[in-house]
Amino acid sequence: MKKIKISILIANYNGEKYLSKCINSCLAQNIKEQYEIIFIDDNSTDNSLSKFKKFKKNVRLIKTTKSKNISKFNTYYQLNTYYQGIVKAKGEIICFLDSDDYLKKSKLSQISYYYSKHKNLDFIFDRPIYINSKHEIDSKQKDYGFRENKWPIFPPQSCISIKKKILKKNISKLFKKRFPLTTLDFRIAALADRNRKNTFFLKKDLTFYFQHENNESNKNFIKFNAN
């Protein structure tokens, strides 16, 4: 069996409207190396699991053991969902993906190329292609990166990839139950800020980031990236 290079972790809660597009974008990747797709469902109450059935031959399913959806503004459920995917993932590199987002066909091959070319890399942040509530591409763009004496400006969760060994080494820090409003992308960006020489902000648009009225991560993204 070939060694798995990348694990895509899809976090889902009531994303039935979006998950087919999301999963199909993962299946369509043009990467030559072996990769896996793990779909983690956090006790959805819609028809997500029924829609997932057609993908079960090619995608691993994990159901969270306890629902963490205590509050719309409590992000610990997202941490728990991704945590359960990380401990089961077999890839050297972890790519995060919320179920309402989707990938360009070349994303994994690009990520694999840069990790292979630069052996010291532990974090890669690619750039999002913003999709508005009308399913139109929004042309707005930010310059992502580190800033002196300020928090880094970082893209959404679905644009982050990280070496699994770094996640395992820092798992107790990244998944602390304290500060439940602090999203995983912010926690990873703060960790990357302490390891700048091992972090790459890739100036390529590889991830479609869907913004809609229920998109909690968009609210936190604006809040945490404020000056």
Coordinates of N, CA and C in Angstrom, one line a residue:
M1 N 0.8 -1.2 0.0 CA 0.0 0.0 0.0 C 0.9 1.3 0.0
K2 N 0.5 2.2 -0.8 CA 1.3 3.5 -0.9 C 1.1 4.3 0.4
K3 N 2.1 5.0 0.8 CA 2.1 5.8 1.9 C 1.2 7.0 1.6
I4 N 0.3 7.4 2.5 CA -0.6 8.5 2.3 C 0.1 9.8 2.6
K5 N 0.1 10.7 1.6 CA 0.9 12.0 1.7 C 0.0 13.0 2.5
I6 N -1.3 13.1 2.1 CA -2.1 14.2 2.6 C -3.5 13.6 3.1
S7 N -3.9 14.1 4.2 CA -5.3 13.8 4.7 C -6.1 15.1 4.6
I8 N -7.2 15.1 3.9 CA -8.2 16.2 3.9 C -9.2 15.9 5.0
L9 N -9.3 16.8 6.0 CA -10.3 16.6 7.0 C -11.5 17.6 6.7
I10 N -12.7 17.0 6.5 CA -13.8 17.9 6.2 C -14.7 17.9 7.5
A11 N -14.9 19.1 8.0 CA -15.7 19.2 9.2 C -17.1 19.6 8.8
N12 N -18.1 18.9 9.3 CA -19.5 19.1 8.9 C -20.5 19.2 10.0
Y13 N -21.3 20.2 10.0 CA -22.5 20.3 10.8 C -23.6 20.9 10.0
N14 N -24.6 20.1 9.7 CA -25.8 20.5 8.9 C -25.4 21.2 7.6
G15 N -24.5 20.6 6.9 CA -24.0 21.2 5.6 C -24.5 20.5 4.4
E16 N -25.7 19.9 4.5 CA -26.2 19.1 3.4 C -26.3 19.8 2.1
K17 N -26.5 21.1 2.1 CA -26.6 21.9 0.8 C -25.3 22.0 0.1
Y18 N -24.2 21.9 0.8 CA -22.9 22.2 0.3 C -22.0 21.0 0.1
L19 N -22.3 19.9 0.9 CA -21.2 18.9 1.0 C -20.9 18.1 -0.3
S20 N -21.9 18.0 -1.2 CA -21.6 17.2 -2.5 C -20.5 18.0 -3.3
K21 N -20.7 19.3 -3.4 CA -19.7 20.1 -4.1 C -18.3 20.0 -3.4
C22 N -18.4 20.1 -2.1 CA -17.1 20.0 -1.3 C -16.4 18.7 -1.5
I23 N -17.1 17.6 -1.3 CA -16.5 16.3 -1.4 C -16.0 16.0 -2.9
N24 N -16.9 16.4 -3.8 CA -16.5 16.1 -5.2 C -15.2 16.9 -5.6
S25 N -15.0 18.1 -5.0 CA -13.8 18.8 -5.3 C -12.6 18.1 -4.7
C26 N -12.8 17.4 -3.7 CA -11.7 16.6 -3.1 C -11.3 15.4 -3.9
L27 N -12.4 14.8 -4.4 CA -12.2 13.6 -5.2 C -11.6 13.9 -6.6
A28 N -11.7 15.1 -7.0 CA -11.2 15.5 -8.3 C -9.8 16.0 -8.3
Q29 N -9.1 15.9 -7.2 CA -7.7 16.4 -7.2 C -6.8 15.7 -8.1
N30 N -5.8 16.4 -8.7 CA -5.0 15.9 -9.8 C -3.6 15.5 -9.2
I31 N -3.5 15.3 -7.9 CA -2.2 14.9 -7.3 C -1.9 13.5 -7.6
K32 N -0.6 13.2 -7.8 CA -0.1 11.9 -8.1 C 0.1 11.0 -6.8
E33 N 0.4 11.7 -5.7 CA 0.6 11.0 -4.5 C -0.7 10.5 -3.9
Q34 N -0.6 9.5 -3.0 CA -1.8 9.0 -2.3 C -2.3 10.0 -1.3
Y35 N -3.6 10.2 -1.3 CA -4.3 11.0 -0.3 C -5.6 10.4 0.2
E36 N -6.1 10.9 1.3 CA -7.3 10.4 1.9 C -8.2 11.5 2.2
I37 N -9.5 11.2 2.2 CA -10.5 12.2 2.6 C -11.3 11.7 3.8
I38 N -11.4 12.4 4.8 CA -12.1 12.0 6.0 C -13.2 13.1 6.3
F39 N -14.4 12.6 6.4 CA -15.6 13.4 6.6 C -16.0 13.2 8.1
I40 N -15.9 14.3 8.8 CA -16.3 14.2 10.3 C -17.6 15.0 10.5
D41 N -18.6 14.2 10.9 CA -19.9 14.8 11.1 C -20.2 15.0 12.6
D42 N -20.5 16.3 12.9 CA -20.7 16.6 14.3 C -22.2 16.6 14.7
N43 N -22.8 15.3 14.6 CA -24.2 15.1 15.0 C -25.1 16.0 14.3
S44 N -25.0 16.1 12.9 CA -25.9 16.9 12.1 C -27.4 16.5 12.3
T45 N -28.3 17.4 12.2 CA -29.7 17.1 12.4 C -30.4 17.3 11.0
D46 N -29.7 17.6 10.0 CA -30.3 17.7 8.6 C -30.0 16.3 7.9
N47 N -30.0 16.3 6.6 CA -29.8 15.1 5.8 C -28.4 14.9 5.3
S48 N -27.4 15.5 6.1 CA -26.0 15.3 5.7 C -25.6 13.9 5.5
L49 N -25.9 13.0 6.5 CA -25.5 11.7 6.4 C -26.1 10.9 5.3
S50 N -27.4 11.2 5.0 CA -28.0 10.6 3.8 C -27.3 11.0 2.5
K51 N -27.0 12.2 2.4 CA -26.3 12.7 1.2 C -24.9 12.1 1.1
F52 N -24.3 11.8 2.3 CA -22.9 11.3 2.3 C -22.8 9.9 1.8
K53 N -23.9 9.1 1.8 CA -23.9 7.7 1.5 C -23.3 7.4 0.1
K54 N -23.5 8.3 -0.8 CA -23.0 8.0 -2.2 C -21.5 8.1 -2.3
F55 N -20.9 8.7 -1.2 CA -19.4 8.9 -1.2 C -18.7 7.9 -0.3
K56 N -19.4 7.0 0.3 CA -18.8 6.2 1.4 C -17.8 5.2 0.9
K57 N -17.7 4.9 -0.4 CA -16.7 4.0 -0.9 C -15.4 4.7 -1.0
N58 N -15.4 6.0 -1.1 CA -14.1 6.8 -1.3 C -13.7 7.7 -0.2
V59 N -14.6 7.9 0.8 CA -14.4 8.8 1.8 C -14.7 8.1 3.2
R60 N -13.8 8.3 4.1 CA -14.0 7.8 5.5 C -14.9 8.7 6.2
L61 N -15.8 8.0 7.0 CA -16.8 8.8 7.8 C -16.4 8.6 9.3
I62 N -16.4 9.7 10.0 CA -16.3 9.7 11.5 C -17.5 10.5 12.0
K63 N -18.1 9.9 13.0 CA -19.2 10.6 13.7 C -18.7 11.0 15.1
T64 N -18.8 12.2 15.4 CA -18.4 12.6 16.8 C -19.2 12.0 17.8
T65 N -18.6 11.6 19.0 CA -19.3 10.9 20.0 C -20.2 11.8 20.8
K66 N -19.8 13.0 20.9 CA -20.7 14.0 21.7 C -20.9 15.2 20.9
S67 N -22.1 15.7 20.9 CA -22.3 17.0 20.2 C -21.8 18.2 21.1
K68 N -21.0 19.0 20.4 CA -20.5 20.2 21.1 C -21.2 21.5 20.6
N69 N -22.3 21.3 20.0 CA -23.0 22.5 19.5 C -23.9 23.1 20.6
I70 N -23.2 23.6 21.6 CA -23.9 24.1 22.8 C -24.4 25.5 22.4
S71 N -23.7 26.2 21.6 CA -24.1 27.6 21.3 C -23.6 27.9 19.9
K72 N -24.4 28.7 19.2 CA -23.9 29.1 17.9 C -22.6 29.8 17.9
F73 N -22.3 30.5 19.0 CA -21.0 31.2 19.1 C -20.0 30.5 19.9
N74 N -20.2 29.2 20.3 CA -19.2 28.5 21.0 C -18.5 27.6 19.9
T75 N -17.2 27.9 19.7 CA -16.5 27.2 18.6 C -15.8 25.9 19.0
Y76 N -16.1 25.5 20.3 CA -15.4 24.3 20.7 C -15.9 23.1 19.9
Y77 N -17.1 23.1 19.4 CA -17.6 22.0 18.6 C -16.7 21.8 17.3
Q78 N -16.3 22.9 16.7 CA -15.4 22.8 15.6 C -14.0 22.2 16.0
L79 N -13.5 22.6 17.1 CA -12.3 22.0 17.6 C -12.4 20.6 17.8
N80 N -13.5 20.1 18.5 CA -13.7 18.7 18.7 C -13.8 17.9 17.4
T81 N -14.5 18.5 16.5 CA -14.7 17.8 15.2 C -13.4 17.6 14.5
Y82 N -12.6 18.6 14.4 CA -11.3 18.5 13.7 C -10.3 17.6 14.5
Y83 N -10.4 17.7 15.8 CA -9.6 16.8 16.7 C -9.8 15.4 16.4
Q84 N -11.0 15.0 16.3 CA -11.4 13.6 16.0 C -10.9 13.1 14.7
G85 N -10.8 14.0 13.7 CA -10.2 13.7 12.4 C -8.7 13.5 12.5
I86 N -8.1 14.4 13.2 CA -6.6 14.4 13.3 C -6.1 13.1 13.9
V87 N -6.7 12.6 15.0 CA -6.2 11.4 15.6 C -6.4 10.2 14.7
K88 N -7.3 10.2 13.7 CA -7.5 9.1 12.8 C -6.8 9.3 11.5
A89 N -6.3 10.4 11.2 CA -5.6 10.7 9.9 C -4.3 10.0 9.8
K90 N -4.1 9.5 8.5 CA -2.8 8.8 8.2 C -1.8 9.6 7.4
G91 N -2.2 10.7 7.0 CA -1.3 11.5 6.1 C -0.2 12.3 6.9
E92 N 0.8 12.6 6.1 CA 1.9 13.4 6.7 C 1.5 14.8 6.8
I93 N 0.6 15.2 6.0 CA 0.1 16.6 5.9 C -1.4 16.6 6.1
I94 N -1.9 17.6 6.9 CA -3.3 17.7 7.2 C -3.8 19.0 6.5
C95 N -4.8 18.8 5.7 CA -5.5 19.9 5.1 C -6.9 20.0 5.7
F96 N -7.3 21.2 6.2 CA -8.6 21.4 6.8 C -9.5 21.9 5.8
L97 N -10.8 21.5 5.9 CA -11.8 22.0 5.0 C -13.2 22.0 5.6
D98 N -13.8 23.1 5.7 CA -15.2 23.2 6.2 C -16.1 22.8 5.0
S99 N -17.2 22.1 5.4 CA -18.0 21.4 4.4 C -18.8 22.4 3.4
D100 N -18.8 23.7 3.7 CA -19.4 24.6 2.8 C -18.4 25.3 1.8
D101 N -17.1 24.8 2.0 CA -16.1 25.3 1.1 C -15.6 24.2 0.1
Y102 N -14.8 24.5 -0.9 CA -14.4 23.5 -1.8 C -13.1 23.9 -2.5
L103 N -12.4 23.0 -3.1 CA -11.0 23.1 -3.5 C -10.9 23.2 -5.1
K104 N -9.8 24.0 -5.5 CA -9.4 23.9 -6.9 C -8.8 22.5 -7.1
K105 N -8.9 22.1 -8.3 CA -8.4 20.8 -8.7 C -6.9 20.6 -8.4
S106 N -6.2 21.7 -8.4 CA -4.7 21.6 -8.3 C -4.2 21.9 -6.9
K107 N -5.1 22.0 -5.9 CA -4.7 22.4 -4.6 C -3.7 21.4 -3.9
L108 N -4.1 20.1 -3.9 CA -3.2 19.2 -3.2 C -1.9 19.0 -3.9
S109 N -1.8 19.1 -5.2 CA -0.6 18.9 -5.9 C 0.3 20.1 -5.6
Q110 N -0.3 21.3 -5.5 CA 0.5 22.5 -5.2 C 1.0 22.5 -3.8
I111 N 0.2 22.0 -2.8 CA 0.6 21.9 -1.4 C 1.7 20.9 -1.3
S112 N 1.6 19.7 -2.0 CA 2.6 18.7 -1.9 C 3.9 19.2 -2.5
Y113 N 3.8 19.9 -3.6 CA 5.0 20.4 -4.2 C 5.9 21.3 -3.3
Y114 N 5.2 22.2 -2.6 CA 5.9 23.2 -1.8 C 6.5 22.5 -0.5
Y115 N 5.7 21.6 0.0 CA 6.2 20.8 1.2 C 7.4 20.0 0.8
S116 N 7.4 19.4 -0.4 CA 8.5 18.6 -0.9 C 9.7 19.4 -1.2
K117 N 9.5 20.6 -1.8 CA 10.6 21.5 -2.2 C 11.3 22.1 -1.0
H118 N 10.5 22.4 0.1 CA 11.0 23.1 1.2 C 10.8 22.2 2.5
K119 N 11.8 21.4 2.8 CA 11.7 20.3 3.8 C 11.4 20.9 5.2
N120 N 11.8 22.2 5.4 CA 11.6 22.8 6.7 C 10.2 23.3 7.0
L121 N 9.4 23.3 5.9 CA 8.0 23.9 6.1 C 7.2 23.1 7.0
D122 N 6.5 23.7 7.9 CA 5.5 23.1 8.8 C 4.1 23.6 8.5
F123 N 3.9 24.8 8.0 CA 2.6 25.4 7.8 C 2.6 26.0 6.4
I124 N 1.5 25.9 5.7 CA 1.2 26.6 4.5 C -0.2 27.2 4.5
F125 N -0.3 28.5 4.2 CA -1.6 29.2 4.1 C -1.7 29.6 2.7
D126 N -2.7 29.0 2.0 CA -3.0 29.5 0.6 C -4.1 30.5 0.7
R127 N -4.5 31.1 -0.5 CA -5.4 32.2 -0.5 C -6.8 31.8 -0.9
P128 N -7.8 32.3 -0.3 CA -9.2 32.0 -0.6 C -9.7 32.7 -1.9
I129 N -10.6 32.1 -2.6 CA -11.4 32.7 -3.6 C -12.8 32.9 -2.9
Y130 N -13.2 34.1 -2.6 CA -14.4 34.4 -1.9 C -15.6 34.2 -2.8
I131 N -16.6 33.4 -2.3 CA -17.8 33.2 -3.0 C -18.9 33.8 -2.1
N132 N -19.7 34.8 -2.7 CA -20.7 35.4 -1.9 C -22.0 34.6 -1.8
S133 N -23.0 35.1 -1.1 CA -24.3 34.4 -0.9 C -25.1 34.1 -2.2
K134 N -24.7 34.9 -3.3 CA -25.3 34.7 -4.6 C -24.5 33.7 -5.4
H135 N -23.5 33.1 -4.8 CA -22.6 32.1 -5.5 C -21.8 32.8 -6.6
E136 N -21.5 34.1 -6.4 CA -20.7 34.8 -7.3 C -19.3 35.0 -6.7
I137 N -18.3 35.0 -7.5 CA -16.9 35.3 -7.0 C -16.7 36.7 -6.7
D138 N -16.3 36.9 -5.4 CA -16.0 38.3 -4.9 C -14.6 38.6 -5.1
S139 N -14.3 39.7 -5.8 CA -12.9 39.9 -6.2 C -12.0 40.5 -5.0
K140 N -12.6 40.7 -3.9 CA -11.8 41.3 -2.8 C -10.6 40.3 -2.4
Q141 N -9.5 40.8 -2.0 CA -8.4 40.0 -1.6 C -7.6 40.7 -0.5
K142 N -6.9 40.0 0.3 CA -6.1 40.5 1.4 C -4.6 40.1 1.1
D143 N -3.7 40.8 1.7 CA -2.3 40.4 1.7 C -2.1 39.7 3.1
Y144 N -1.9 38.4 3.0 CA -1.8 37.6 4.2 C -0.3 37.5 4.6
G145 N 0.0 37.5 5.9 CA 1.3 37.4 6.3 C 1.5 37.9 7.8
F146 N 2.7 37.9 8.2 CA 3.1 38.3 9.6 C 3.3 39.8 9.6
R147 N 3.0 40.4 10.8 CA 3.2 41.8 11.0 C 3.9 42.0 12.3
E148 N 4.8 43.0 12.4 CA 5.6 43.2 13.5 C 4.7 43.7 14.7
N149 N 4.8 42.9 15.8 CA 4.1 43.3 17.0 C 2.6 43.3 16.9
K150 N 2.1 42.5 15.9 CA 0.6 42.4 15.7 C 0.3 40.9 15.3
W151 N -0.9 40.6 15.5 CA -1.3 39.2 15.1 C -1.1 39.1 13.5
P152 N -0.8 38.0 13.1 CA -0.7 37.8 11.6 C -2.1 37.9 10.9
I153 N -2.1 38.4 9.7 CA -3.3 38.4 8.9 C -3.4 37.0 8.2
F154 N -4.3 36.2 8.5 CA -4.4 34.9 8.0 C -5.7 34.6 7.3
P155 N -5.7 33.6 6.4 CA -6.9 33.3 5.7 C -7.8 32.3 6.5
P156 N -8.9 31.9 6.0 CA -9.8 31.1 6.7 C -9.3 29.6 6.9
Q157 N -10.0 28.9 7.8 CA -9.6 27.5 8.1 C -9.3 26.6 6.9
S158 N -10.1 26.7 5.9 CA -10.0 25.8 4.8 C -8.8 26.1 3.9
C159 N -8.1 27.2 4.2 CA -6.9 27.5 3.5 C -5.6 27.1 4.2
I160 N -5.7 26.3 5.3 CA -4.6 26.0 6.1 C -4.2 24.5 5.9
S161 N -2.9 24.3 5.7 CA -2.4 22.9 5.8 C -1.2 22.9 6.7
I162 N -1.0 21.8 7.4 CA 0.0 21.7 8.5 C 0.5 20.3 8.6
K163 N 1.8 20.1 8.9 CA 2.4 18.8 9.0 C 1.8 18.1 10.3
K164 N 1.4 16.9 10.2 CA 0.7 16.2 11.3 C 1.6 16.1 12.5
K165 N 2.9 16.0 12.3 CA 3.8 15.9 13.5 C 3.8 17.2 14.3
I166 N 3.6 18.3 13.6 CA 3.5 19.6 14.4 C 2.2 19.6 15.1
L167 N 1.1 19.1 14.5 CA -0.2 19.1 15.2 C -0.1 18.2 16.5
K168 N 0.5 17.0 16.3 CA 0.6 16.1 17.4 C 1.5 16.7 18.6
K169 N 2.5 17.4 18.2 CA 3.4 18.0 19.2 C 2.8 19.1 20.0
N170 N 1.8 19.8 19.3 CA 1.2 21.0 19.9 C -0.3 20.8 20.2
I171 N -0.7 19.5 20.2 CA -2.2 19.3 20.3 C -2.8 19.7 21.6
S172 N -2.0 19.7 22.7 CA -2.6 20.1 24.0 C -2.8 21.6 24.0
K173 N -1.9 22.3 23.3 CA -2.0 23.8 23.2 C -3.2 24.2 22.2
L174 N -3.2 23.6 21.1 CA -4.2 23.9 20.1 C -5.6 23.6 20.5
F175 N -5.8 22.6 21.3 CA -7.2 22.1 21.6 C -7.6 22.3 23.0
K176 N -7.0 23.3 23.7 CA -7.4 23.6 25.0 C -8.9 24.1 25.0
K177 N -9.6 23.7 26.1 CA -11.0 24.0 26.2 C -11.2 25.5 26.7
R178 N -10.1 26.1 27.2 CA -10.2 27.5 27.6 C -10.4 28.3 26.3
F179 N -11.0 29.5 26.5 CA -11.2 30.5 25.4 C -12.0 29.8 24.3
P180 N -13.3 29.4 24.6 CA -14.1 28.7 23.6 C -14.5 29.5 22.4
L181 N -14.3 30.8 22.4 CA -14.6 31.6 21.2 C -13.4 31.7 20.2
T182 N -12.3 31.1 20.7 CA -11.1 31.2 19.8 C -11.1 30.1 18.8
T183 N -11.2 30.4 17.5 CA -11.3 29.4 16.5 C -10.0 28.7 16.2
L184 N -10.1 27.5 15.6 CA -8.8 26.8 15.3 C -7.9 27.5 14.4
D185 N -8.4 28.2 13.4 CA -7.6 28.9 12.4 C -6.7 30.0 13.2
F186 N -7.4 30.6 14.1 CA -6.6 31.6 14.9 C -5.5 31.0 15.8
R187 N -5.9 29.8 16.4 CA -4.9 29.1 17.2 C -3.7 28.7 16.4
I188 N -4.0 28.1 15.2 CA -2.9 27.7 14.3 C -2.1 28.9 13.8
A189 N -2.7 30.0 13.5 CA -2.0 31.2 13.1 C -1.1 31.7 14.2
A190 N -1.6 31.7 15.4 CA -0.7 32.1 16.5 C 0.5 31.2 16.7
L191 N 0.3 29.9 16.5 CA 1.4 28.9 16.6 C 2.4 29.2 15.5
A192 N 1.9 29.4 14.3 CA 2.7 29.7 13.1 C 3.5 31.0 13.3
D193 N 2.9 31.9 14.0 CA 3.6 33.2 14.3 C 4.9 33.0 15.1
R194 N 4.9 31.9 15.9 CA 6.1 31.6 16.7 C 7.1 30.8 16.0
N195 N 6.7 30.4 14.8 CA 7.6 29.5 13.9 C 7.6 30.1 12.5
R196 N 7.9 31.4 12.4 CA 7.8 32.1 11.1 C 8.7 31.5 10.0
K197 N 9.9 31.0 10.4 CA 10.8 30.5 9.4 C 10.3 29.2 8.8
N198 N 9.3 28.6 9.5 CA 8.7 27.3 9.0 C 7.4 27.5 8.4
T199 N 7.0 28.7 8.1 CA 5.6 29.0 7.6 C 5.7 29.7 6.2
F200 N 4.8 29.4 5.4 CA 4.8 29.9 4.0 C 3.3 30.4 3.7
F201 N 3.2 31.7 3.3 CA 2.0 32.2 2.8 C 2.0 32.1 1.3
L202 N 1.3 31.2 0.8 CA 1.3 30.9 -0.7 C 0.4 31.9 -1.4
K203 N 1.0 32.6 -2.3 CA 0.2 33.6 -3.1 C -0.5 33.0 -4.3
K204 N -1.3 31.9 -4.0 CA -2.0 31.2 -5.0 C -3.4 31.0 -4.5
D205 N -4.5 31.2 -5.3 CA -5.8 31.1 -4.9 C -6.3 29.6 -5.2
L206 N -6.3 28.8 -4.1 CA -6.6 27.4 -4.2 C -7.8 26.9 -3.6
T207 N -8.5 27.8 -2.8 CA -9.6 27.3 -2.0 C -10.8 28.3 -2.2
F208 N -12.0 27.7 -2.5 CA -13.2 28.5 -2.7 C -13.8 28.6 -1.3
Y209 N -13.9 29.8 -0.8 CA -14.4 30.1 0.5 C -15.8 30.7 0.4
F210 N -16.8 30.0 0.9 CA -18.2 30.4 0.7 C -18.7 31.2 1.9
Q211 N -19.1 32.5 1.7 CA -19.6 33.3 2.7 C -21.1 33.4 2.7
H212 N -21.7 33.1 3.8 CA -23.2 33.2 3.8 C -23.6 33.6 5.2
E213 N -24.9 33.7 5.4 CA -25.4 34.3 6.6 C -25.1 33.4 7.8
N214 N -24.9 32.1 7.6 CA -24.7 31.2 8.8 C -23.2 30.9 8.9
N215 N -22.4 31.6 8.2 CA -20.9 31.4 8.2 C -20.3 32.0 9.4
E216 N -20.2 31.2 10.5 CA -19.6 31.7 11.8 C -18.2 32.1 11.6
S217 N -17.4 31.3 10.8 CA -16.0 31.5 10.7 C -15.7 32.9 10.1
N218 N -16.6 33.3 9.2 CA -16.4 34.6 8.6 C -16.5 35.7 9.6
K219 N -17.4 35.6 10.5 CA -17.5 36.6 11.6 C -16.2 36.7 12.4
N220 N -15.7 35.5 12.8 CA -14.5 35.4 13.6 C -13.3 35.9 12.8
F221 N -13.3 35.6 11.5 CA -12.2 35.9 10.6 C -12.0 37.5 10.6
I222 N -13.1 38.2 10.5 CA -13.1 39.6 10.5 C -12.6 40.1 11.9
K223 N -13.2 39.6 12.9 CA -12.8 40.0 14.3 C -11.4 39.8 14.6
F224 N -10.8 38.6 14.3 CA -9.5 38.3 14.8 C -8.4 39.0 13.9
N225 N -8.8 39.4 12.7 CA -7.8 40.0 11.8 C -7.9 41.6 11.9
A226 N -8.6 42.1 12.8 CA -8.7 43.5 12.9 C -7.4 44.1 13.4
N227 N -7.1 45.3 13.1 CA -5.8 45.9 13.6 C -5.8 46.1 15.1

